[in-house]
XYZ file of C-alpha atoms in Angstrom:
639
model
C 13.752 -37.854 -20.108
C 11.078 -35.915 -21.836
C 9.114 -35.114 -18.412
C 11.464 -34.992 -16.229
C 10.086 -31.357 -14.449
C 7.274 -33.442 -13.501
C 9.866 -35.063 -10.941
C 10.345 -32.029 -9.139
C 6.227 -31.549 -8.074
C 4.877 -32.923 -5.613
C 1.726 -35.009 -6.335
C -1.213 -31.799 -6.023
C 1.370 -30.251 -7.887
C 1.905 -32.258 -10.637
C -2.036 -32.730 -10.886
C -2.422 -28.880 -11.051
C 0.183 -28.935 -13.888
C -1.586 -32.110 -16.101
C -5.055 -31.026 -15.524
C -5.084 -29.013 -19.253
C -8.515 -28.904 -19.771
C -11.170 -26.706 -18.986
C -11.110 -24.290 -16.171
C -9.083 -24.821 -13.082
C -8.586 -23.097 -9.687
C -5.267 -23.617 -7.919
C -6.173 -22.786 -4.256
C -2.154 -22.062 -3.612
C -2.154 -21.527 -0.008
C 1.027 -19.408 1.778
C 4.430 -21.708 0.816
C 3.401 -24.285 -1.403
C 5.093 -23.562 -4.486
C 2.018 -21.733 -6.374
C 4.905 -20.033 -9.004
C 6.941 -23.215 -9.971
C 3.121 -24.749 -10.463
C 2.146 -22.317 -12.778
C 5.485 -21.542 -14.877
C 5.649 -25.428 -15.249
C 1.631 -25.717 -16.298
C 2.482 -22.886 -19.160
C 5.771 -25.151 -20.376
C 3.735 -28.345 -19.866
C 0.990 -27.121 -22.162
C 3.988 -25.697 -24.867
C 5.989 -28.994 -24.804
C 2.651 -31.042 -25.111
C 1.916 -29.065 -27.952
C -1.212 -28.142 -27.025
C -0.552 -24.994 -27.903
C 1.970 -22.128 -29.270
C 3.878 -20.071 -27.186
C 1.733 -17.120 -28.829
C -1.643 -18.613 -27.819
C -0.728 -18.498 -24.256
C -1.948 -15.532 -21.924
C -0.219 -14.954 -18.698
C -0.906 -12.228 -16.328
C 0.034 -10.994 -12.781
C 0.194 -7.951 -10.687
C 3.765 -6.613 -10.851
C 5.971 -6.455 -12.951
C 8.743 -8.552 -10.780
C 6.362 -11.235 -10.798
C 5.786 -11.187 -14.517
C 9.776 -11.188 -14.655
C 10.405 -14.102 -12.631
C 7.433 -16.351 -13.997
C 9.131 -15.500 -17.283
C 12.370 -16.621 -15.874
C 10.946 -19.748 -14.752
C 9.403 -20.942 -17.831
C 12.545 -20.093 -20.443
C 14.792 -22.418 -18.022
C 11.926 -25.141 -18.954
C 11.168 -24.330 -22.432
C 11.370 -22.098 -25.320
C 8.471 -19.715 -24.827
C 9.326 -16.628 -27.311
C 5.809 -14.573 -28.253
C 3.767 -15.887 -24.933
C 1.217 -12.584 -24.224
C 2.891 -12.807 -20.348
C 2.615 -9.495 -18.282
C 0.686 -7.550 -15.660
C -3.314 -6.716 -16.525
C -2.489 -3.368 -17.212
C 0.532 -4.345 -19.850
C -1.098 -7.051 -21.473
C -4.636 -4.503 -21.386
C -2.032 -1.558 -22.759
C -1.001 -3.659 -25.438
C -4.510 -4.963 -26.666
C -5.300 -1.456 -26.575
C -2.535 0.428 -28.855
C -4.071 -2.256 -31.985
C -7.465 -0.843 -31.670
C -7.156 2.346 -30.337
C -9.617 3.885 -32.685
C -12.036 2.139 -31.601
C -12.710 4.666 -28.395
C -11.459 7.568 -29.952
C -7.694 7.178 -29.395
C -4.347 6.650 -31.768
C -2.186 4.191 -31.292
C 0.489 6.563 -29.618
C -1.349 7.732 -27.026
C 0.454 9.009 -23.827
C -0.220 6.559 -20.351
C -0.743 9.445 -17.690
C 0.578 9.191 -14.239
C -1.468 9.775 -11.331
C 0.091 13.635 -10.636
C -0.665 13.981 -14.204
C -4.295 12.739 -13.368
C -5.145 15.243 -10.425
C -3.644 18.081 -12.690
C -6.446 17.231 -15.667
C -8.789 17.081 -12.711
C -7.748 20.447 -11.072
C -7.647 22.187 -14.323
C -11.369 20.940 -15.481
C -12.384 22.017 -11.535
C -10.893 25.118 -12.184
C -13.007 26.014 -15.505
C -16.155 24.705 -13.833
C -16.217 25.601 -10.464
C -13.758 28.344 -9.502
C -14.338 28.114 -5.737
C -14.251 24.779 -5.734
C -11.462 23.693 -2.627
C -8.671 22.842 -4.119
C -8.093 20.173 -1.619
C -10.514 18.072 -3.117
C -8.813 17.189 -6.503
C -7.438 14.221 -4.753
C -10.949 13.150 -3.706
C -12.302 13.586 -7.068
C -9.802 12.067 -8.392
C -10.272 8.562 -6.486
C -13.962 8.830 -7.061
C -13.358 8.782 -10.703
C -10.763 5.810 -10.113
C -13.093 3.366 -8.261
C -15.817 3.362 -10.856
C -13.155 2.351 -13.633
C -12.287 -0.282 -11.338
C -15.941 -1.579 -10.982
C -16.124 -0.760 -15.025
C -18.429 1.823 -15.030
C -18.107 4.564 -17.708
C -19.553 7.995 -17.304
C -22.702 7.061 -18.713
C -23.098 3.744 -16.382
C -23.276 5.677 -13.271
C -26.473 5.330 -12.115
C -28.228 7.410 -9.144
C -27.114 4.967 -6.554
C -23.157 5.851 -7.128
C -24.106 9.054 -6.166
C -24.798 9.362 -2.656
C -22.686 12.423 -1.701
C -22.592 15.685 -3.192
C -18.755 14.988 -3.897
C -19.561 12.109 -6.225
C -22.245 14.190 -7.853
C -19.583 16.702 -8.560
C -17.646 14.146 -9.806
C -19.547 12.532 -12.318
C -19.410 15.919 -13.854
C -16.187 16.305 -13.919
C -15.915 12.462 -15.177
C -17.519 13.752 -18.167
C -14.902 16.513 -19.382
C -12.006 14.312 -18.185
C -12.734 11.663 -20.694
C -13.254 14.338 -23.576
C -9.995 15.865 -21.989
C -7.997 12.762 -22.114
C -8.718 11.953 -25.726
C -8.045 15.517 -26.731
C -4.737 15.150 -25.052
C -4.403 11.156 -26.709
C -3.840 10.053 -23.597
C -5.147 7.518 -21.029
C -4.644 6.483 -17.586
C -4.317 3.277 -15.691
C -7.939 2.751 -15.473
C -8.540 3.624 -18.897
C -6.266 1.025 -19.985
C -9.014 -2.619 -18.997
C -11.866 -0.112 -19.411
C -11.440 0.651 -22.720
C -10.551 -3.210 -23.016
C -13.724 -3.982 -21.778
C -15.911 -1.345 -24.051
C -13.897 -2.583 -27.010
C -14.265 -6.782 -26.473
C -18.000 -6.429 -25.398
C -18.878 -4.035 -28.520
C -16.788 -5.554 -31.425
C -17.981 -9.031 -31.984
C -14.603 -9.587 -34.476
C -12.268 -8.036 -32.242
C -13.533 -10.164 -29.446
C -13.486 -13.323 -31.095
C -9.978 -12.783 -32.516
C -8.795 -12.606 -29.031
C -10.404 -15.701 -27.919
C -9.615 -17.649 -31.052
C -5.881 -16.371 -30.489
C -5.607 -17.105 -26.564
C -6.193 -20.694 -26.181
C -5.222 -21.043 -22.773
C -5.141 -17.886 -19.859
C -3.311 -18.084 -16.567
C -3.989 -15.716 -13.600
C -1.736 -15.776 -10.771
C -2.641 -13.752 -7.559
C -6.302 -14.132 -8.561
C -7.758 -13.522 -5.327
C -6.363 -9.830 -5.661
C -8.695 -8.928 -8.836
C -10.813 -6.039 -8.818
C -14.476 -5.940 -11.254
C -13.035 -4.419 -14.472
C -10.314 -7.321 -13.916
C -12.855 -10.227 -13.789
C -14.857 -8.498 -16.673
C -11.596 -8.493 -18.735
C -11.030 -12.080 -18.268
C -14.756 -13.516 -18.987
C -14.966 -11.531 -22.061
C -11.439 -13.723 -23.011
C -12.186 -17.057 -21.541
C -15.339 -17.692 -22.825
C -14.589 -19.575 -25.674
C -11.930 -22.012 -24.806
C -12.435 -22.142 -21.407
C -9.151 -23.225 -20.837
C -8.963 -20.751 -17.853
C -6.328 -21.675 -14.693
C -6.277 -18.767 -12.067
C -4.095 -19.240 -9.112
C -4.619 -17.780 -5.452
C -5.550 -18.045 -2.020
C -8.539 -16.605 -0.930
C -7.247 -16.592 2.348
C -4.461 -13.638 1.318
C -6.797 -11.296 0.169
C -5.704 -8.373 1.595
C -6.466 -5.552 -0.794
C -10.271 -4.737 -1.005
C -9.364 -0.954 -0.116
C -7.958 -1.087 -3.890
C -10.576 -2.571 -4.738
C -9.924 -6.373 -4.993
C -12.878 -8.635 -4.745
C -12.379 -11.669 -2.243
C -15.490 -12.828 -4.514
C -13.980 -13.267 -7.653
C -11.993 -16.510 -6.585
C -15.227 -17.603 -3.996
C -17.773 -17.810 -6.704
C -15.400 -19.839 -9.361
C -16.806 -22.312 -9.366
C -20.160 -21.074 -9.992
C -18.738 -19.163 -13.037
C -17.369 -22.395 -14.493
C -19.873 -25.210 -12.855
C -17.491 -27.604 -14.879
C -14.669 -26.214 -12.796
C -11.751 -28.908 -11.167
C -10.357 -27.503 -8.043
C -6.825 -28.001 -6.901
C -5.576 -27.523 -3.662
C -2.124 -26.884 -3.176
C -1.577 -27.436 0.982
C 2.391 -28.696 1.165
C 3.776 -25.909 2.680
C 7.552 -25.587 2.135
C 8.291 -22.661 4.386
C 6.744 -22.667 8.037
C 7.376 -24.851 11.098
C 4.579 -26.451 12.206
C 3.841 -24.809 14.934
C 3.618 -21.458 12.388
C 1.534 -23.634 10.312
C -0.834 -24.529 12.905
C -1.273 -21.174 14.354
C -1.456 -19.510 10.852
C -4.868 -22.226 10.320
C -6.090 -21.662 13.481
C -6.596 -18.027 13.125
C -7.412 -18.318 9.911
C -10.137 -21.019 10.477
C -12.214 -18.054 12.498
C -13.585 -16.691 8.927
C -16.560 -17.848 7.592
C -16.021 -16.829 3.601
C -13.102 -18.729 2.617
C -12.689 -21.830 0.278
C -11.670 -24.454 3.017
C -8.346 -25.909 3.157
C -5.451 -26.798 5.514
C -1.856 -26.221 5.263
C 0.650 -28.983 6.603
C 4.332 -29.521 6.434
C 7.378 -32.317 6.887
C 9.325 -29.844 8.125
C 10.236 -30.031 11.993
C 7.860 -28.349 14.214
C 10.301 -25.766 14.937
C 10.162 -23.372 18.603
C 6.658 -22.373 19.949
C 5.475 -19.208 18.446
C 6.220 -17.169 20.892
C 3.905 -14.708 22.686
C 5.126 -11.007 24.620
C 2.638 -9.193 26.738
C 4.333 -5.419 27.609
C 3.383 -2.418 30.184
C 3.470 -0.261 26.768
C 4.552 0.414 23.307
C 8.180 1.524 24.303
C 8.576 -1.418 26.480
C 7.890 -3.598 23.398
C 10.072 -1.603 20.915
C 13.045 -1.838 23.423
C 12.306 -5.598 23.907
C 12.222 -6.169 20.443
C 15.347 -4.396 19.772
C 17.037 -6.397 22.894
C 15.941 -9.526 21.143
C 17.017 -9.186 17.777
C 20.491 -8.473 19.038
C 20.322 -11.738 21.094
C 19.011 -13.833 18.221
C 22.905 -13.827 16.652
C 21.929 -17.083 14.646
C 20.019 -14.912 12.067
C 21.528 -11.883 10.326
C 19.851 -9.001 10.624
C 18.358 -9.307 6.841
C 16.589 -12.675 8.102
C 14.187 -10.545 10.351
C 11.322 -8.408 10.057
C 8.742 -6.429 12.408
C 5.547 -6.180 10.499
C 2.830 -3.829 11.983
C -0.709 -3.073 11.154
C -0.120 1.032 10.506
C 2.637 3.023 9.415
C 2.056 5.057 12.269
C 3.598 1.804 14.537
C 7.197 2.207 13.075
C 8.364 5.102 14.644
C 9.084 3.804 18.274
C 11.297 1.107 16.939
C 13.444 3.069 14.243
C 13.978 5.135 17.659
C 15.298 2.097 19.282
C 16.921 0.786 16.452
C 18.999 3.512 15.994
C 19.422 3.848 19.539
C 20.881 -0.178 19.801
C 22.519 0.642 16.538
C 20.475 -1.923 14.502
C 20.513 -1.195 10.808
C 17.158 -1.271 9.125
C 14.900 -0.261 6.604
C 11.461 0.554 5.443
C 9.913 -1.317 2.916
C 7.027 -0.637 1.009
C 7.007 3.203 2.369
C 9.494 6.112 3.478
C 10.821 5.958 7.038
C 8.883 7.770 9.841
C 11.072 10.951 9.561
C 11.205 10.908 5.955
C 7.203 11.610 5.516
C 6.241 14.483 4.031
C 3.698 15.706 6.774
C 6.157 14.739 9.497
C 8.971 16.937 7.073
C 6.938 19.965 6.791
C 6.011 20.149 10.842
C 9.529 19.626 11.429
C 10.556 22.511 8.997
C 8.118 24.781 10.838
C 10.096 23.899 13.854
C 13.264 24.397 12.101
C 11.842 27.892 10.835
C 10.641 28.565 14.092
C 13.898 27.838 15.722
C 16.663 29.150 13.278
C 15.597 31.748 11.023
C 18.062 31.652 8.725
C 17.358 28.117 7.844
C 16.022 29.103 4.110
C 15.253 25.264 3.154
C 12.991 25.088 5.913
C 11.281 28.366 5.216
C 10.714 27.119 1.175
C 9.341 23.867 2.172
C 6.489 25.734 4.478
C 5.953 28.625 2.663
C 2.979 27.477 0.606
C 2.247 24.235 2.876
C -0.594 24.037 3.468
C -1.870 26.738 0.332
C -1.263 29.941 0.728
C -1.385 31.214 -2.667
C 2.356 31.798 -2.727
C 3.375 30.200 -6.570
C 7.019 29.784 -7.715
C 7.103 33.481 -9.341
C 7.182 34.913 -5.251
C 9.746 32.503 -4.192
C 11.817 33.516 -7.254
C 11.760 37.138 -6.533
C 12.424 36.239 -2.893
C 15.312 34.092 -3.843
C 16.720 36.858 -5.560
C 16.464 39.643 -3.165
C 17.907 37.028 -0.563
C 20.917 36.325 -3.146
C 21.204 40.140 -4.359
C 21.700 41.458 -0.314
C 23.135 38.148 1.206
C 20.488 37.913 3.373
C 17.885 34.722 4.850
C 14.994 34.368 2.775
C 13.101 35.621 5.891
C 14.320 38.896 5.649
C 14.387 38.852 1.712
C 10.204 37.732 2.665
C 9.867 41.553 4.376
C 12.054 43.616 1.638
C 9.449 42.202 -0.870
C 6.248 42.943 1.588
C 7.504 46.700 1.886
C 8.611 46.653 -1.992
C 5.761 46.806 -4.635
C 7.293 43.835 -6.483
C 3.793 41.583 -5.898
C 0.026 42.782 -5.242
C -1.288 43.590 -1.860
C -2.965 40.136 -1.158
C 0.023 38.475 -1.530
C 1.975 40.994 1.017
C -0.986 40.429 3.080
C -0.605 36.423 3.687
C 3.287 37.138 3.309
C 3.025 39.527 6.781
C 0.572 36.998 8.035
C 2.919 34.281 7.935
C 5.836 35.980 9.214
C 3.824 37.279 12.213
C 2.999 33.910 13.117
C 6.493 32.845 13.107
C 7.550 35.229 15.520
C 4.206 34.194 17.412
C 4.670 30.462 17.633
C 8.272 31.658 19.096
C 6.841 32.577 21.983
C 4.597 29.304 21.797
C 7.980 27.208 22.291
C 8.682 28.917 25.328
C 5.617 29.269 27.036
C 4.190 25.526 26.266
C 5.683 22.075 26.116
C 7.442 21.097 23.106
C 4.381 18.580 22.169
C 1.588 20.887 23.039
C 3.505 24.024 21.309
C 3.820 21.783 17.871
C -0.096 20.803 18.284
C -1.064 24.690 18.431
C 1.826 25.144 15.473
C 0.223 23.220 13.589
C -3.206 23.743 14.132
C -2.789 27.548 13.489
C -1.041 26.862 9.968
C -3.844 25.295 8.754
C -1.994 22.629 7.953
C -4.220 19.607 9.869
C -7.413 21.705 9.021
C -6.575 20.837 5.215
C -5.783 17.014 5.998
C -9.064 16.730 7.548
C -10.317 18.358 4.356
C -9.009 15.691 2.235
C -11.255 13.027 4.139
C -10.236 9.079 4.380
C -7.046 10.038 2.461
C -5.877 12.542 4.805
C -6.188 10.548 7.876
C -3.266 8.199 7.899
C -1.291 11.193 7.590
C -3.283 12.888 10.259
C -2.170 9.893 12.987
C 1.251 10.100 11.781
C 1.295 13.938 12.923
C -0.444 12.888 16.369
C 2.504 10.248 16.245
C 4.964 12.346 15.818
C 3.405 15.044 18.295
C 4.067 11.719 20.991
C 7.286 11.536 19.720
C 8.072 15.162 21.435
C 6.667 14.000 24.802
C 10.461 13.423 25.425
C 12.003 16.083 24.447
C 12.827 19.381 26.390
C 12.813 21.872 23.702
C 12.840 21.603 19.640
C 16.245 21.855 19.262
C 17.464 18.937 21.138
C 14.491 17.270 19.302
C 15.876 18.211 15.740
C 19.214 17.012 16.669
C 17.976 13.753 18.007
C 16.045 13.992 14.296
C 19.592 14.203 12.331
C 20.727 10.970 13.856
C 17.407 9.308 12.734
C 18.452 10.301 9.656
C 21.607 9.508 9.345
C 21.512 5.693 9.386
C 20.125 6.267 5.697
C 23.500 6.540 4.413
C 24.786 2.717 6.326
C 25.243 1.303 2.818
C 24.381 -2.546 3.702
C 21.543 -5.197 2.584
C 22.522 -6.620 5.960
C 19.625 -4.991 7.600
C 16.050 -5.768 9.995
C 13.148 -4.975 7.484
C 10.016 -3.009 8.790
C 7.001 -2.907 6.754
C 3.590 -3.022 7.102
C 1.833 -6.324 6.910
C 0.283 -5.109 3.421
C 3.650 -4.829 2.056
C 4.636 -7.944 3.053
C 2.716 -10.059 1.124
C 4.758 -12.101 -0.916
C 7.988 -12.217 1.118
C 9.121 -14.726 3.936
C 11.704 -14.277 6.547
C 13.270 -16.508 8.941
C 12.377 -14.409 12.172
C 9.385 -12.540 12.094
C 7.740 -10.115 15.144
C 4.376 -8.975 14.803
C 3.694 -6.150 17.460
C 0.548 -4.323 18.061
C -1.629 -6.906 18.783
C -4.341 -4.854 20.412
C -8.040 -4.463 19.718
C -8.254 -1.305 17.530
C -4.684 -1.709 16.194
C -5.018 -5.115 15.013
C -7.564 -5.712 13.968
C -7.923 -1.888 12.946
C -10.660 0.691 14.652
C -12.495 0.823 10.802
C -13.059 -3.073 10.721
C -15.628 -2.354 13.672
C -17.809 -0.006 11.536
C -18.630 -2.472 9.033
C -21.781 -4.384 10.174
C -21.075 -7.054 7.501
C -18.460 -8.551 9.123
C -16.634 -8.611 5.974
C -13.819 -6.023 7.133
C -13.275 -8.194 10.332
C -12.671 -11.031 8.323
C -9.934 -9.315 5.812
C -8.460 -8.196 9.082
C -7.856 -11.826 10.237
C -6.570 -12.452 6.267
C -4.076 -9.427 7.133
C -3.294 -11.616 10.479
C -2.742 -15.094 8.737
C -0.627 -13.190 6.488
C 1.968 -11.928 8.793
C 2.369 -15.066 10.460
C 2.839 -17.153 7.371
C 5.273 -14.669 6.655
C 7.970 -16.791 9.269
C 10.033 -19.618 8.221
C 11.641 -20.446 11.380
C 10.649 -18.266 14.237
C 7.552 -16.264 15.134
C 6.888 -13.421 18.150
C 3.170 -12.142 18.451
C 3.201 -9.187 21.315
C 0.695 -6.796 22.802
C 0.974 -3.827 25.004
C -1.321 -3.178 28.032
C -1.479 0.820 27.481
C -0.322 2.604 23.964
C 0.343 6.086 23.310
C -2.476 6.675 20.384
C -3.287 10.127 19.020
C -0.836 11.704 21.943
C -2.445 10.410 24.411
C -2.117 7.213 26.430
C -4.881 4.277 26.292
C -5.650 1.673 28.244
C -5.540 -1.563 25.295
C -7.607 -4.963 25.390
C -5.742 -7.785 23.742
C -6.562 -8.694 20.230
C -9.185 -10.959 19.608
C -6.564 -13.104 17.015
C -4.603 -13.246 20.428
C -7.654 -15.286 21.845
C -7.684 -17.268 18.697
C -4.052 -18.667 18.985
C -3.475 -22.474 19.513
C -2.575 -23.073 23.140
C -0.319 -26.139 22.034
C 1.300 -24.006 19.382
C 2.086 -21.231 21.443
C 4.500 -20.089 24.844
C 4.525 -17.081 26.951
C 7.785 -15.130 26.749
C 8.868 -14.094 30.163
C 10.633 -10.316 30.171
C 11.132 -7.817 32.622
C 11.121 -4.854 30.752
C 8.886 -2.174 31.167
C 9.081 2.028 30.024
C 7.240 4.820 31.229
């Protein structure tokens, strides 16, 4: 029968899918089938013949999703030449046919973000030689966000500039446009900005694109930043025929500059707007379901709606109070190991910070539960946690020359590769640790006298934070170590970026509490390591809750559950309450996350920035469903 996919939607579905005309909103909340709805809307239009394969535009955010939507459709329908892809391949595309237009060719080189910050640090260079180099980064963001709210150069008006850093900034915005076109290159935000300038300046390039696109589909549409929701007015406006697909109650993202807004005020965009609301979910228990709307039900900004299910309503969610973070990290561990009816690849433990994961890859490894980090590199495997570690190493075995390479020039000292090669081959040339290659080149006349200077400098401090490790315990020895390098004095430099890697030091300087001296540390630091190499996908995911967006599991534990964990210290600072509220999206996220089974826990005191805290429940704790919810009874405890 001709419409026989209809068969398979349910009835919001299926209206989602026939509704062809005009501009829609799917409100897809968590597990209700948003993907099938679209792929089979795209083949519904092609089969009707409404329109061409080729007058379709599709976009998404990744890649994988572009893939599988793709997928989807061909098993429906033939749907060679649809425009299907993310915003920046579709925007990529558009741009390589009118290149000109800004001052480009057609060939031009997409430049990554290293690439970026080098442009950046070599315009900084020319214009301000004193300039600290540790800002590139910073200036480099600044110059990010306002392509992401559209702004070119000569939009930024005085209100953008409120620091002397942005000031700085929009000068050096300037040159690294001219610089990019010299080079015939662009970068990511380049790619809808330049979209943008083109469609709103070009009346017949613009109206070839919406004569050509006769119907546009948005998934994840909640997640769209300003340059986004420019992009897609410019191409709607004539057809109309707009469907965008999303849940305003997953957006999760505004720190990358997503606007919750863009889906809120649809409707006022397009007055003539129908609104769908997809609320079947076809994952969760009910009692995940009902906890997930009752937290969720706290914000005030949010398009209403209410997830249900026929599924069974499943175990309580269960709720762990600890003495402290260990206690719940060994608890955890304890109860994965009894849950035998899931494999470990059926679980996850998905916490607020990065910072969080450390305690439980210790007990993971220490239960011999095989896991891995998604979205991010394992606690161990950071690079600010790697180069305190190869101070210690340093510090500890002279000899170790990896270690020694890795700090040399961490944080800058002025040391480039042409030192390291001449002290690579006076190490190779006498057989000898690149330590003692290091003071053959200071009493040589090989380099200049500055660089012998901060050469000496560095090895006396070696020899001084020696005595450190044997005077001091382990944790307050690394603290001094690494205040004396310099090495947290140019984090703090780099500002909001530099902080998350800040706490992961201070994590990693509570890690040492339990350790008598470094070495036993960096031997307890090789067996971290070494479940890397366990070659299985049968393994216990941890991830942040960001990174989990998108994926379900059939156990889920979400620790942390403490006022300035979760919801996060920064949400306080904003008066608007609108941080608060993205917090609680972050919270109805990770429990929609759970098919089957869901553990929310809490500790009573938490080692934080090496030190321990007293902790106050979460508020989202105080917001759970008393019906929905047990108390699971434990007796373990750490100290």
């Amino acid at each position: 029968m001709e419409n026989d996919y209809l068969s398979l939607l349910n009835k919001e579905q299926e209206a989602a899918v026939v509704n062809t005309s005009g501009p829609t909103l799917i409100l897809a909340g968590a597990g209700t089938g948003k993907t099938r709805t679209i792929t089979t809307r795209i083949a519904h239009i092609i089969k009707c013949g409404l329109a061409f394969a080729e007058e379709i535009l599709a976009v998404t955010f990744t890649n994988k999703a572009a893939n599988e939507m793709l997928l989807r459709v061909l098993e429906l329908t033939d749907a060679s030449g649809m425009w299907l892809g993310t915003f920046h391949g579709i925007a990529a595309r558009i741009l390589r046919s009118h290149a000109e237009v800004v001052g480009l060719k057609s060939n031009f080189t997409i430049i990554n973000t290293d690439d970026q910050v080098q442009v950046v640090k070599n315009i900084i260079n020319e214009m301000y030689p004193n300039y600290s180099s540790e800002k590139y980064n910073v200036i480099t963001g600044i110059i990010q966000k306002w392509k992401e709210k559209g702004l070119s150069p000569k939009d930024i008006v005085a209100s953008e500039l409120f620091k002397q850093s942005y000031v700085t900034a929009l000068t050096v915005y300037h040159h690294y446009q001219e610089r990019l076109k010299f080079l015939n290159s662009a970068d990511f935000g380049d790619l809808l900005l330049y979209n943008v300038q083109i469609l709103s300046k070009n009346n017949d390039i613009l109206s070839y694109y919406q004569d050509k696109f006769k119907y546009i589909m948005v998934d994840e549409y909640q997640d769209t930043n300003t340059i986004q929701y420019l992009w897609l007015q410019l191409l709607a406006q004539k057809h109309k025929n707009i469907c965008c697909v999303g849940d305003d109650d997953q957006s999760i993202y505004s720190w990358r500059g997503a606007e919750v807004e863009n889906i809120l005020k649809f409707s006022d965009d397009f007055p003539e707007a129908k609104v769908i609301r997809l609320e079947c979910n076809y994952r969760s228990t009910l009692h995940i379901l009902a906890t997930a709307s009752c937290i969720i039900n706290n914000n005030k900004g949010r398009l209403e709606k209410t997830l249900w299910t026929q599924s069974s309503s499943g175990q309580k969610v269960g709720l762990m109070k600890f003495w402290d973070g260990k206690a719940e990290a060994k608890y955890i561990g304890e109860l994965i190991l009894k849950l035998s009816e899931y494999k470990f690849s059926d679980t996850a433990v998905l916490v607020r910070a990065g910072f969080q994961t450390r305690v439980f890859e210790e007990y993971f490894v220490k239960y011999s539960i095989p896991y891995k980090i998604v979205g991010g590199v394992k606690f161990y495997d950071r690079q600010e946690v790697k180069d305190i570690i190869a101070y210690l190493r340093v510090i500890t075995n002279s000899s170790d020359d990896l270690a020694f390479e890795r700090i040399i020039n961490r944080p800058k000292r002025g040391i480039g590769a042409t030192t390291l090669k001449k002290i690579y081959n006076i190490a190779q040339e006498n057989n000898i640790s690149f330590i003692e290659a290091t003071k053959i080149l200071i009493d040589g006349k090989q380099v200049t006298e500055r660089t012998k200077t901060t050469l000496k400098y560095l090895l006396d401090k070696i020899n001084s934070w020696k005595e450190l490790l044997t005077e001091f315990p382990l944790s307050e020895a690394t603290k001094m170590i690494a205040d004396q390098s310099g090495y947290i004095e140019t984090l703090e430099s780099e500002g909001a970026a530099g902080l998350p890697r800040i706490e992961n030091i201070k994590e990693l300087l509570s890690a040492l509490n339990g350790f008598s001296d470094a070495i036993n540390f960096l031997e307890h630091i090789s067996l971290v390591s070494d479940i890397d190499s366990v070659s299985s996908d049968n393994t216990v995911y941890v991830m942040t809750l960001h990174a989990a967006k998108g994926l379900e599991f059939s156990c889920v534990f979400l620790p942390g559950w403490e006022e300035g964990v979760f919801p996060h210290q920064r949400s306080f600072d904003d008066k608007t309450g609108k941080s608060l509220e993205e917090e609680r999206r972050l919270a109805y996220v990770g429990v929609t996350r759970a098919k089957e089974r869901l553990y929310i826990s809490c500790a009573g005191r938490r080692e934080i920035n090496n030190m321990w805290q007293t902790m106050r429940n979460s508020r989202f704790i105080r917001e759970l469903p008393a019906e929905n919810v047990e108390i699971v009874k434990h007796n373990v405890s750490c100290y």
